[in-house]
Coordinates of N, CA, C and O in Angstrom, one line a residue:
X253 N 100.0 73.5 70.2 CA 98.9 74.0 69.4 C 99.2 74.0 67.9 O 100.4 74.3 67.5
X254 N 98.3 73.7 67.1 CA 98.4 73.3 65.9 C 97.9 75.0 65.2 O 96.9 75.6 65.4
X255 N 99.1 75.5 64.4 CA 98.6 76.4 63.4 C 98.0 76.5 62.1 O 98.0 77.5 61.3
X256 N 97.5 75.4 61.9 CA 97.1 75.1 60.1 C 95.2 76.0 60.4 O 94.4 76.0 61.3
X257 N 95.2 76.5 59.1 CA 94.4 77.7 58.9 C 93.1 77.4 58.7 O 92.6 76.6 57.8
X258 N 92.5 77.9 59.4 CA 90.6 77.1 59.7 C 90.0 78.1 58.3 O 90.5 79.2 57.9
X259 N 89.1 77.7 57.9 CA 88.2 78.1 56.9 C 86.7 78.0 57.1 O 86.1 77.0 57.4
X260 N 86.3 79.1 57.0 CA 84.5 79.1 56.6 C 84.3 79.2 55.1 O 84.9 79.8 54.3
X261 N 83.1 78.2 54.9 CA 82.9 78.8 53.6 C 81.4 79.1 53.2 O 80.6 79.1 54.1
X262 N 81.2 79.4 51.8 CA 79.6 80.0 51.8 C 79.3 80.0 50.2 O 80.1 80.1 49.2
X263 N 78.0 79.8 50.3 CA 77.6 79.5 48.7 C 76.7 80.4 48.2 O 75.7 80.3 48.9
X264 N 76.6 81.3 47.4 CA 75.8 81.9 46.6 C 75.3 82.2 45.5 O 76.1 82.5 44.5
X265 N 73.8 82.1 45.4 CA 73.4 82.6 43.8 C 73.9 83.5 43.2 O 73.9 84.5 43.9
X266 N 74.4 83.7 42.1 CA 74.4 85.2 41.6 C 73.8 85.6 40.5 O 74.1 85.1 39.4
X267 N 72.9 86.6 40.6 CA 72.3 87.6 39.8 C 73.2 87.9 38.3 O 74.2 88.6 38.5
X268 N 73.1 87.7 37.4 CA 74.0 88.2 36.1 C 73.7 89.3 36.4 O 73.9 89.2 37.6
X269 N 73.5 90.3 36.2 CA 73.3 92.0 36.4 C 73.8 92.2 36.9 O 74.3 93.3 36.8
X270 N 74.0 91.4 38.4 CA 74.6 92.3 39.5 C 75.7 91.6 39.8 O 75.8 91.6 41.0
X271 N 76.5 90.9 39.2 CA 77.6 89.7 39.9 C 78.8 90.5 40.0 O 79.7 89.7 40.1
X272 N 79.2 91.8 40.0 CA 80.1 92.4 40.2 C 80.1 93.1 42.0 O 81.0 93.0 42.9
X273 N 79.0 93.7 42.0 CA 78.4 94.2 42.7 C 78.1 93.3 44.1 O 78.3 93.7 45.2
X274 N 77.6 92.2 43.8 CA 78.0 91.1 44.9 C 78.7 90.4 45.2 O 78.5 89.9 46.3
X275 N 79.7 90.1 44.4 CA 81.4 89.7 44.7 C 82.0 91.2 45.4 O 82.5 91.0 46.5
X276 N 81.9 91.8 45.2 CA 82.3 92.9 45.9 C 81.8 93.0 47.3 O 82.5 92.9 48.3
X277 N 80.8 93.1 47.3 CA 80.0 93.5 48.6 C 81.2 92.1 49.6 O 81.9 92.4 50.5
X278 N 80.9 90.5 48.9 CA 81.5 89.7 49.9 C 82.9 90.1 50.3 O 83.4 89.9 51.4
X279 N 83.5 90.7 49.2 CA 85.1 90.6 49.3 C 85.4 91.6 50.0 O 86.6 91.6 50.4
X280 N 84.3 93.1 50.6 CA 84.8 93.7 51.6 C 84.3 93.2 52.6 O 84.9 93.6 53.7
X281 N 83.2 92.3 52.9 CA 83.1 91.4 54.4 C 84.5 90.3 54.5 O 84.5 89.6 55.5
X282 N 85.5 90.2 53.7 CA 86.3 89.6 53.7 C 86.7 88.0 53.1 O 87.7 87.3 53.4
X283 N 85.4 87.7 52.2 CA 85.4 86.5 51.6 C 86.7 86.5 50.5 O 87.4 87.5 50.1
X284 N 86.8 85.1 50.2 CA 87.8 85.0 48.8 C 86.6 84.4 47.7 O 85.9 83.6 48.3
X285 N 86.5 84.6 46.6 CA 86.0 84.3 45.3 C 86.9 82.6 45.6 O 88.1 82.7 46.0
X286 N 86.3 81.1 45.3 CA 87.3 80.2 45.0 C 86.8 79.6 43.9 O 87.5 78.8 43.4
X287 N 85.5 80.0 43.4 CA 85.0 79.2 42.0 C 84.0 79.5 41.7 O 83.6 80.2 42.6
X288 N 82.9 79.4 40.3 CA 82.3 79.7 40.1 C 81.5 78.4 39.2 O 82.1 77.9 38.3
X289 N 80.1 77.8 39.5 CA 80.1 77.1 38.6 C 78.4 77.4 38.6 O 77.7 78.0 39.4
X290 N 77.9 76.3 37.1 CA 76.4 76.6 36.9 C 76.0 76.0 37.9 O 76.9 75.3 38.5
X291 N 74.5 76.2 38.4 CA 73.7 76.3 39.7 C 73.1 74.8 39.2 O 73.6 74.1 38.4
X292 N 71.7 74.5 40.0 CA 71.4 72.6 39.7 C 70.6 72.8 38.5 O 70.6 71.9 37.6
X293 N 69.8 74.1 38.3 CA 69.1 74.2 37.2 C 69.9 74.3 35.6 O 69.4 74.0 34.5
X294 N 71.1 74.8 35.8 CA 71.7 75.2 34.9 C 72.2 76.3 34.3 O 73.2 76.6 33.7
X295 N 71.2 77.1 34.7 CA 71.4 79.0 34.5 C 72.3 79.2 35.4 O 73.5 78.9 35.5
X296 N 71.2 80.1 36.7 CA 71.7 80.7 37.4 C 73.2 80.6 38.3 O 73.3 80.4 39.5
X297 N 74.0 80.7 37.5 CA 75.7 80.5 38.5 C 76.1 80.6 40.0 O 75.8 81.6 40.7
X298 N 76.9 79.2 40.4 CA 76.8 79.5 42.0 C 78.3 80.1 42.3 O 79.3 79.9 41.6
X299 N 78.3 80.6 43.1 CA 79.3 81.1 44.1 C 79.9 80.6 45.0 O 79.4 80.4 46.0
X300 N 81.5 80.2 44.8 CA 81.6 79.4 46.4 C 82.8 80.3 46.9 O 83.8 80.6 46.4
X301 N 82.3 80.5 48.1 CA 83.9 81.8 48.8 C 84.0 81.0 50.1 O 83.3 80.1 50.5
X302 N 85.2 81.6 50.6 CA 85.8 81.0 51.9 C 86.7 82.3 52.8 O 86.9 83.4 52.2
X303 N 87.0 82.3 53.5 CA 87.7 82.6 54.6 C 88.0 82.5 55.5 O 87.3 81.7 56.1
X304 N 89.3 83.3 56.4 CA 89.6 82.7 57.6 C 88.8 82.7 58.4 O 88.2 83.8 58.6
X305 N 88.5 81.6 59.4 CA 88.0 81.8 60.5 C 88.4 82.4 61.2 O 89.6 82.6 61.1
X306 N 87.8 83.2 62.4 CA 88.4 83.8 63.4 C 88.5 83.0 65.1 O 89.1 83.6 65.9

């Protein structure tokens, strides 16, 4: 059996007002923050997090 480490990942909008507040919320469901970049329109910033699978 192979132990190399499985990953989910997940994408979200974030709110400027609230981007603390929603990085948070994921990081106690147990996400990692892995980047941050502008969204397709250009404003609104995306989120991309990951963690282990279980």
């Amino acid at each position: 059996m192979s132990n190399t480490q499985k990953w989910e990942y997940a994408t979200l909008p974030l709110v400027i007002h609230a981007t603390k507040q929603i990085l948070d919320q994921w990081g106690d469901d147990g996400w990692e923050l892995v980047t941050v970049i502008p969204g397709p329109d250009g404003n609104a910033p995306v989120a991309y997090l990951k963690r282990p699978k279980a």
